[in-house]
Coordinates of C-alpha atoms and ligand atoms in Angstrom, one line a residue:
X1 CA 60.2 111.6 146.8
X2 CA 59.1 114.9 148.4
X3 CA 61.2 114.0 151.5
X4 CA 64.2 113.2 149.4
X5 CA 64.0 116.6 147.7
X6 CA 63.5 118.2 151.1
X7 CA 66.6 116.5 152.4
X8 CA 68.7 117.5 149.4
X9 CA 67.5 121.1 149.7
X10 CA 68.4 121.2 153.4
X11 CA 71.8 119.6 152.8
X12 CA 72.5 122.2 150.1
X13 CA 71.4 125.1 152.3
X14 CA 73.7 123.9 155.1
X15 CA 76.7 123.6 152.8
X16 CA 76.0 127.0 151.2
X17 CA 75.9 128.5 154.6
X18 CA 79.2 126.9 155.5
X19 CA 80.9 128.2 152.4
X20 CA 83.4 130.9 153.3
X21 CA 84.8 131.6 149.9
X22 CA 83.6 131.9 146.3
X23 CA 85.5 128.8 145.4
X24 CA 83.8 126.7 148.0
X25 CA 80.5 128.1 147.0
X26 CA 81.1 127.0 143.4
X27 CA 82.0 123.5 144.6
X28 CA 78.6 123.3 146.3
X29 CA 76.8 124.5 143.1
X30 CA 78.5 121.8 141.1
X31 CA 77.8 119.1 143.8
X32 CA 74.0 119.8 143.6
X33 CA 73.2 121.5 140.3
X34 CA 76.0 120.3 138.1
X35 CA 75.8 117.6 135.4
X36 CA 76.6 115.0 138.0
X37 CA 74.9 116.8 140.9
X38 CA 72.4 115.3 143.3
X39 CA 69.4 117.3 142.0
X40 CA 70.3 116.4 138.4
X41 CA 70.4 112.8 139.4
X42 CA 66.8 113.0 140.6
X43 CA 65.8 114.4 137.2
X44 CA 67.6 111.6 135.5
X45 CA 65.6 109.1 137.7
X46 CA 62.3 110.5 136.4
X47 CA 61.9 107.5 134.1
X48 CA 61.2 105.4 137.2
X49 CA 58.4 107.7 138.4
X50 CA 54.8 106.8 137.4
X51 CA 53.8 108.8 134.4
X52 CA 50.9 110.5 136.2
X53 CA 53.2 111.7 139.0
X54 CA 55.9 113.1 136.7
X55 CA 54.5 116.6 136.3
X56 CA 54.3 117.0 140.1
X57 CA 57.7 115.6 140.8
X58 CA 59.1 117.8 138.0
X59 CA 57.6 120.8 139.7
X60 CA 59.1 119.9 143.0
X61 CA 62.5 119.4 141.5
X62 CA 62.2 122.8 139.8
X63 CA 61.1 124.5 143.0
X64 CA 64.0 122.9 144.9
X65 CA 66.4 124.0 142.2
X66 CA 65.1 127.6 142.3
X67 CA 65.4 127.8 146.1
X68 CA 69.0 126.5 146.0
X69 CA 69.8 129.0 143.2
X70 CA 68.4 131.9 145.2
X71 CA 70.5 130.8 148.2
X72 CA 73.6 130.4 146.0
X73 CA 73.1 133.9 144.5
X74 CA 72.6 135.6 147.8
X75 CA 75.6 134.0 149.3
X76 CA 77.7 134.8 146.3
X77 CA 76.8 138.5 146.6
X78 CA 77.6 138.4 150.3
X79 CA 81.0 136.8 149.7
X80 CA 81.9 139.1 146.9
X81 CA 81.1 142.1 149.1
X82 CA 83.3 140.7 151.8
X83 CA 86.2 140.1 149.4
X84 CA 86.0 143.6 148.1
X85 CA 86.0 145.1 151.6
X86 CA 88.9 143.0 152.5
X87 CA 90.8 144.1 149.4
X88 CA 90.0 147.8 150.2
X89 CA 91.1 147.3 153.7
X90 CA 94.4 145.8 152.7
X91 CA 95.2 148.3 149.9
X92 CA 94.9 151.5 151.9
X93 CA 96.5 154.4 150.2
X94 CA 98.1 156.8 152.6
X95 CA 97.7 160.1 150.7
X96 CA 99.9 161.8 153.3
X97 CA 103.0 159.9 152.2
X98 CA 105.5 162.0 150.3
X99 CA 105.3 161.4 146.5
X100 CA 108.0 159.5 144.6
X101 CA 110.4 162.0 143.2
X102 CA 110.9 161.9 139.4
X103 CA 114.7 161.6 138.9
X104 CA 115.6 164.0 136.1
X105 CA 118.9 163.3 134.6
X106 CA 121.3 165.9 133.1
X107 CA 124.3 166.1 130.9
X108 CA 127.6 164.4 131.9
X109 CA 130.5 166.8 132.6
X110 CA 132.2 165.3 129.5
X111 CA 129.2 166.3 127.4
X112 CA 129.0 169.7 128.9
X113 CA 132.7 170.3 128.1
X114 CA 132.4 168.9 124.6
X115 CA 129.4 171.1 123.8
X116 CA 131.4 174.1 125.0
X117 CA 134.3 173.2 122.7
X118 CA 131.9 172.6 119.8
X119 CA 130.2 176.0 120.5
X120 CA 133.5 177.8 120.3
X121 CA 134.6 176.2 117.0
X122 CA 131.2 176.3 115.3
X123 CA 131.4 180.0 116.1
X124 CA 134.6 180.2 114.1
X125 CA 133.0 178.5 111.1
X126 CA 134.0 174.9 111.8
X127 CA 132.0 171.8 110.9
X128 CA 131.6 168.9 113.4
X129 CA 132.3 165.5 111.8
X130 CA 132.7 162.0 113.1
X131 CA 134.8 159.0 112.1
X132 CA 134.7 155.3 113.1
X133 CA 135.9 154.0 116.4
X134 CA 137.0 150.7 114.8
X135 CA 139.5 151.9 112.3
X136 CA 141.9 150.6 109.7
X137 CA 145.6 150.6 110.7
X138 CA 146.0 152.5 107.4
X139 CA 144.1 155.5 108.7
X140 CA 145.1 155.3 112.4
X141 CA 148.8 155.0 111.7
X142 CA 150.0 154.7 108.1
X143 CA 148.4 157.8 106.5
X144 CA 149.5 159.8 109.6
X145 CA 153.2 159.1 108.8
X146 CA 153.4 156.3 111.3
X147 CA 154.6 153.3 109.2
X148 CA 155.1 149.8 110.6
X149 CA 158.0 149.8 113.1
X150 CA 157.7 153.5 113.9
X151 CA 158.2 154.1 117.6
X152 CA 155.0 156.2 117.9
X153 CA 153.1 153.0 117.1
X154 CA 154.6 151.4 120.2
X155 CA 153.5 154.4 122.4
X156 CA 150.0 154.0 121.2
X157 CA 149.5 150.3 121.7
X158 CA 145.9 149.4 121.3
X159 CA 143.3 146.6 120.8
X160 CA 143.7 144.8 117.5
X161 CA 140.6 143.4 115.8
X162 CA 142.8 141.9 113.1
X163 CA 146.2 142.7 111.7
X164 CA 144.8 145.6 109.8
X165 CA 141.9 146.8 112.0
X166 CA 142.3 148.4 115.4
X167 CA 140.3 150.3 117.9
X168 CA 141.5 153.8 117.0
X169 CA 144.1 155.3 119.4
X170 CA 143.4 158.9 118.4
X171 CA 140.9 161.0 116.5
X172 CA 143.6 162.0 114.0
X173 CA 142.6 159.3 111.4
X174 CA 139.4 161.4 110.8
X175 CA 141.8 164.0 109.3
X176 CA 142.9 161.6 106.7
X177 CA 139.3 160.5 106.0
X178 CA 138.1 164.1 105.6
X179 CA 141.0 165.1 103.3
X180 CA 140.4 162.0 101.2
X181 CA 136.9 163.2 100.4
X182 CA 138.6 165.9 98.4
X183 CA 136.3 168.8 99.4
X184 CA 138.5 171.8 100.1
X185 CA 138.9 174.0 102.0
X186 CA 138.4 172.1 105.3
X187 CA 137.5 173.5 108.7
X188 CA 136.4 170.7 111.0
X189 CA 136.5 169.3 114.4
X190 CA 136.0 165.6 115.1
X191 CA 135.1 164.5 118.6
X192 CA 135.0 160.9 119.6
X193 CA 136.1 157.9 121.7
X194 CA 139.6 156.5 121.4
X195 CA 141.3 153.5 122.9
X196 CA 144.7 152.6 124.3
X197 CA 145.9 149.6 126.2
X198 CA 146.6 151.7 129.3
X199 CA 146.0 150.8 132.9
X200 CA 143.3 152.7 134.7
X201 CA 144.6 155.4 137.1
X202 CA 143.7 158.9 138.1
X203 CA 144.8 160.3 134.7
X204 CA 144.6 157.2 132.4
X205 CA 141.8 155.0 131.0
X206 CA 141.8 152.4 128.2
X207 CA 139.0 154.4 126.7
X208 CA 138.7 158.2 126.6
X209 CA 137.8 161.0 124.3
X210 CA 139.6 163.4 122.0
X211 CA 138.6 166.3 119.8
X212 CA 140.5 166.6 116.6
X213 CA 140.8 169.8 114.7
X214 CA 141.8 170.3 111.0
X215 CA 142.0 173.3 108.8
X216 CA 143.3 172.9 105.2
X217 CA 143.2 175.9 102.8
X218 CA 145.5 178.0 100.6
X219 CA 148.0 180.2 102.6
X220 CA 147.3 178.7 106.0
X221 CA 150.3 179.4 108.3
X222 CA 151.4 178.8 111.8
X223 CA 150.1 182.3 112.6
X224 CA 146.6 181.0 111.9
X225 CA 147.1 178.1 114.2
X226 CA 148.4 180.3 117.0
X227 CA 145.6 182.8 116.6
X228 CA 142.9 180.1 116.5
X229 CA 144.2 178.2 119.6
X230 CA 144.7 181.5 121.5
X231 CA 141.1 182.4 120.8
X232 CA 140.0 178.9 121.8
X233 CA 141.9 179.1 125.1
X234 CA 140.5 182.5 126.0
X235 CA 136.9 181.4 125.3
X236 CA 137.3 178.2 127.3
X237 CA 139.2 179.4 130.3
X238 CA 138.5 183.2 130.4
X239 CA 139.8 186.3 128.5
X240 CA 142.9 186.7 130.7
X241 CA 144.2 183.3 129.6
X242 CA 147.7 183.3 127.9
X243 CA 149.0 180.5 125.7
X244 CA 152.5 179.1 125.3
X245 CA 153.6 177.0 122.3
X246 CA 156.4 174.6 123.2
X247 CA 158.2 172.8 120.3
X248 CA 157.2 169.1 120.3
X249 CA 157.1 166.2 117.8
X250 CA 154.2 164.5 116.2
X251 CA 154.7 162.3 113.1
X252 CA 151.9 163.9 111.2
X253 CA 152.7 167.6 111.8
X254 CA 155.8 169.6 111.0
X255 CA 156.5 171.8 112.9
X256 CA 154.6 170.5 115.9
X257 CA 153.9 172.1 119.3
X258 CA 152.3 171.4 122.6
X259 CA 150.2 174.2 124.0
X260 CA 150.1 175.3 127.6
X261 CA 147.6 177.8 129.0
X262 CA 148.3 180.1 131.9
X263 CA 146.9 178.6 135.1
X264 CA 143.3 180.0 135.5
X265 CA 143.5 179.3 139.2
X266 CA 146.4 181.5 140.1
X267 CA 146.7 183.5 136.9
X268 CA 150.2 182.2 136.3
X269 CA 151.9 182.9 139.6
X270 CA 152.1 179.2 140.4
X271 CA 149.8 177.2 142.7
X272 CA 149.0 173.7 143.7
X273 CA 146.7 173.3 140.7
X274 CA 149.4 174.0 138.1
X275 CA 152.0 172.3 140.3
X276 CA 153.8 175.6 140.9
X277 CA 154.6 176.2 137.2
X278 CA 151.9 178.7 136.4
X279 CA 151.1 176.7 133.2
X280 CA 148.8 173.8 132.3
X281 CA 149.3 171.7 129.2
X282 CA 146.1 171.3 127.2
X283 CA 146.8 170.0 123.6
X284 CA 149.0 169.0 120.8
X285 CA 149.1 170.7 117.4
X286 CA 151.1 171.5 114.3
X287 CA 151.2 172.2 110.6
X288 CA 149.9 169.2 108.7
X289 CA 153.0 167.4 107.3
X290 CA 153.3 167.8 103.5
X291 CA 153.7 164.0 103.2
X292 CA 150.4 163.5 105.0
X293 CA 148.6 166.0 102.7
X294 CA 150.0 164.1 99.8
X295 CA 149.0 160.6 101.0
X296 CA 145.5 161.9 101.5
X297 CA 145.2 163.4 98.0
X298 CA 145.9 167.0 98.8
X299 CA 148.5 168.9 96.8
X300 CA 151.0 170.3 99.3
X301 CA 152.3 172.8 96.8
X302 CA 148.9 174.4 96.6
X303 CA 147.5 173.8 100.1
X304 CA 148.7 174.0 103.7
X305 CA 146.9 173.2 106.9
X306 CA 147.1 173.0 110.7
X307 CA 145.8 170.4 113.1
X308 CA 145.3 169.9 116.8
X309 CA 144.1 167.3 119.2
X310 CA 142.6 167.9 122.6
X311 CA 141.8 165.4 125.3
X312 CA 138.2 165.9 126.3
X313 CA 138.5 164.4 129.8
X314 CA 141.5 166.7 130.4
X315 CA 139.4 169.7 129.6
X316 CA 136.5 168.5 131.8
X317 CA 138.9 167.7 134.7
X318 CA 140.5 171.1 134.4
X319 CA 137.3 173.1 133.9
X320 CA 135.5 171.5 136.9
X321 CA 138.6 171.0 139.0
X322 CA 138.1 167.2 139.3
X323 CA 141.3 165.5 140.4
X324 CA 140.5 161.9 139.4
X325 CA 139.5 160.8 135.9
X326 CA 137.8 157.7 137.2
X327 CA 135.1 159.8 138.8
X328 CA 133.9 160.6 135.2
X329 CA 133.2 156.9 134.5
X330 CA 131.7 155.6 137.7
X331 CA 128.2 157.1 137.1
X332 CA 127.7 158.0 140.7
X333 CA 124.9 160.5 140.5
X334 CA 126.0 162.2 143.7
X335 CA 129.1 163.2 141.9
X336 CA 127.6 163.9 138.5
X337 CA 124.8 166.0 139.9
X338 CA 127.3 168.8 140.8
X339 CA 128.0 170.0 137.3
Ligands
DAH1 N1 146.8 162.5 118.1 C1 147.7 163.0 119.0 C2 147.7 162.2 120.3 O1 146.8 161.4 120.4 C3 147.3 164.4 119.4 C4 147.5 165.4 118.3 C5 148.7 166.1 118.3 C6 146.6 165.6 117.3 C7 149.0 167.0 117.3 C8 146.9 166.5 116.3 C9 148.1 167.2 116.3 O2 146.0 166.8 115.3 O3 148.3 168.1 115.3 O4 148.6 162.2 121.0

């Protein structure tokens, strides 16, 4: 019996020595000390040993077991040490490498331009409001004096959600929504995204932004409109800026005008930027049509108002001298970083 245990012990020692990983070491532990291990088998065979010999044999088994356990433990420590060293060697940290830069974002040129416009109008006592991008045909067209079949509806073709619901083609429907709330007087601007079924090119996009303006009060005249927009142009493009009101037509204003500003590049002499004319078109405006006031619940005999609509991208392109609108949407940080 003694020899058998000796042999088992030697065999275990040999296999422990040969183990070059913690997994293999564990396999050895199971093979000798596990439930079906060799040493355990000896213990199970105890019943065949003469009763007087049992204590001695039991002691031998325990001794053999203890020795194997010591060997296992030592080898385990050794292998763990080696594994740790290997890990440390493989995961060297080179503290001399340059650190990863934190990319800090910043506002988009559209946002910068919008905040500038908002600052100017808030300074004149205006409120900033918003309306829905998915809009009823009723607000986008009907209440703005653009009934079914009106040619203006054709010019502003858009994306239809249903027969009565569209992606708004302009921010002007917010005028109707604010007037309908019935709180007068009104001084508001309404910035937001608008949609048209336009092809993408340097000056067009199926989705762009406008800023609507609306003032409704007693005794509002075209002089108020002129003074307000002149002030706006001077604040936005510099104190030397002149404005020119050209007669135009919009269905929801009467009279209507388009506003040009003197070219802030050449001061009006004519250059490449203003295509030689000295003037740059920036917005549409007019006195709110009495019929529109009426449809939105405002008494045109008591109240008058003016409105205007500015293209936000147009302002951003002009202000930052960008010659292609597509650059604003490509999210190329090398471009955006410049503003
Ligand atoms: N909604 C017009 C457009 O998209 C722009 C506009 C013109 C708005 C005149 C106005 C206005 O409020 O008075 O073409």
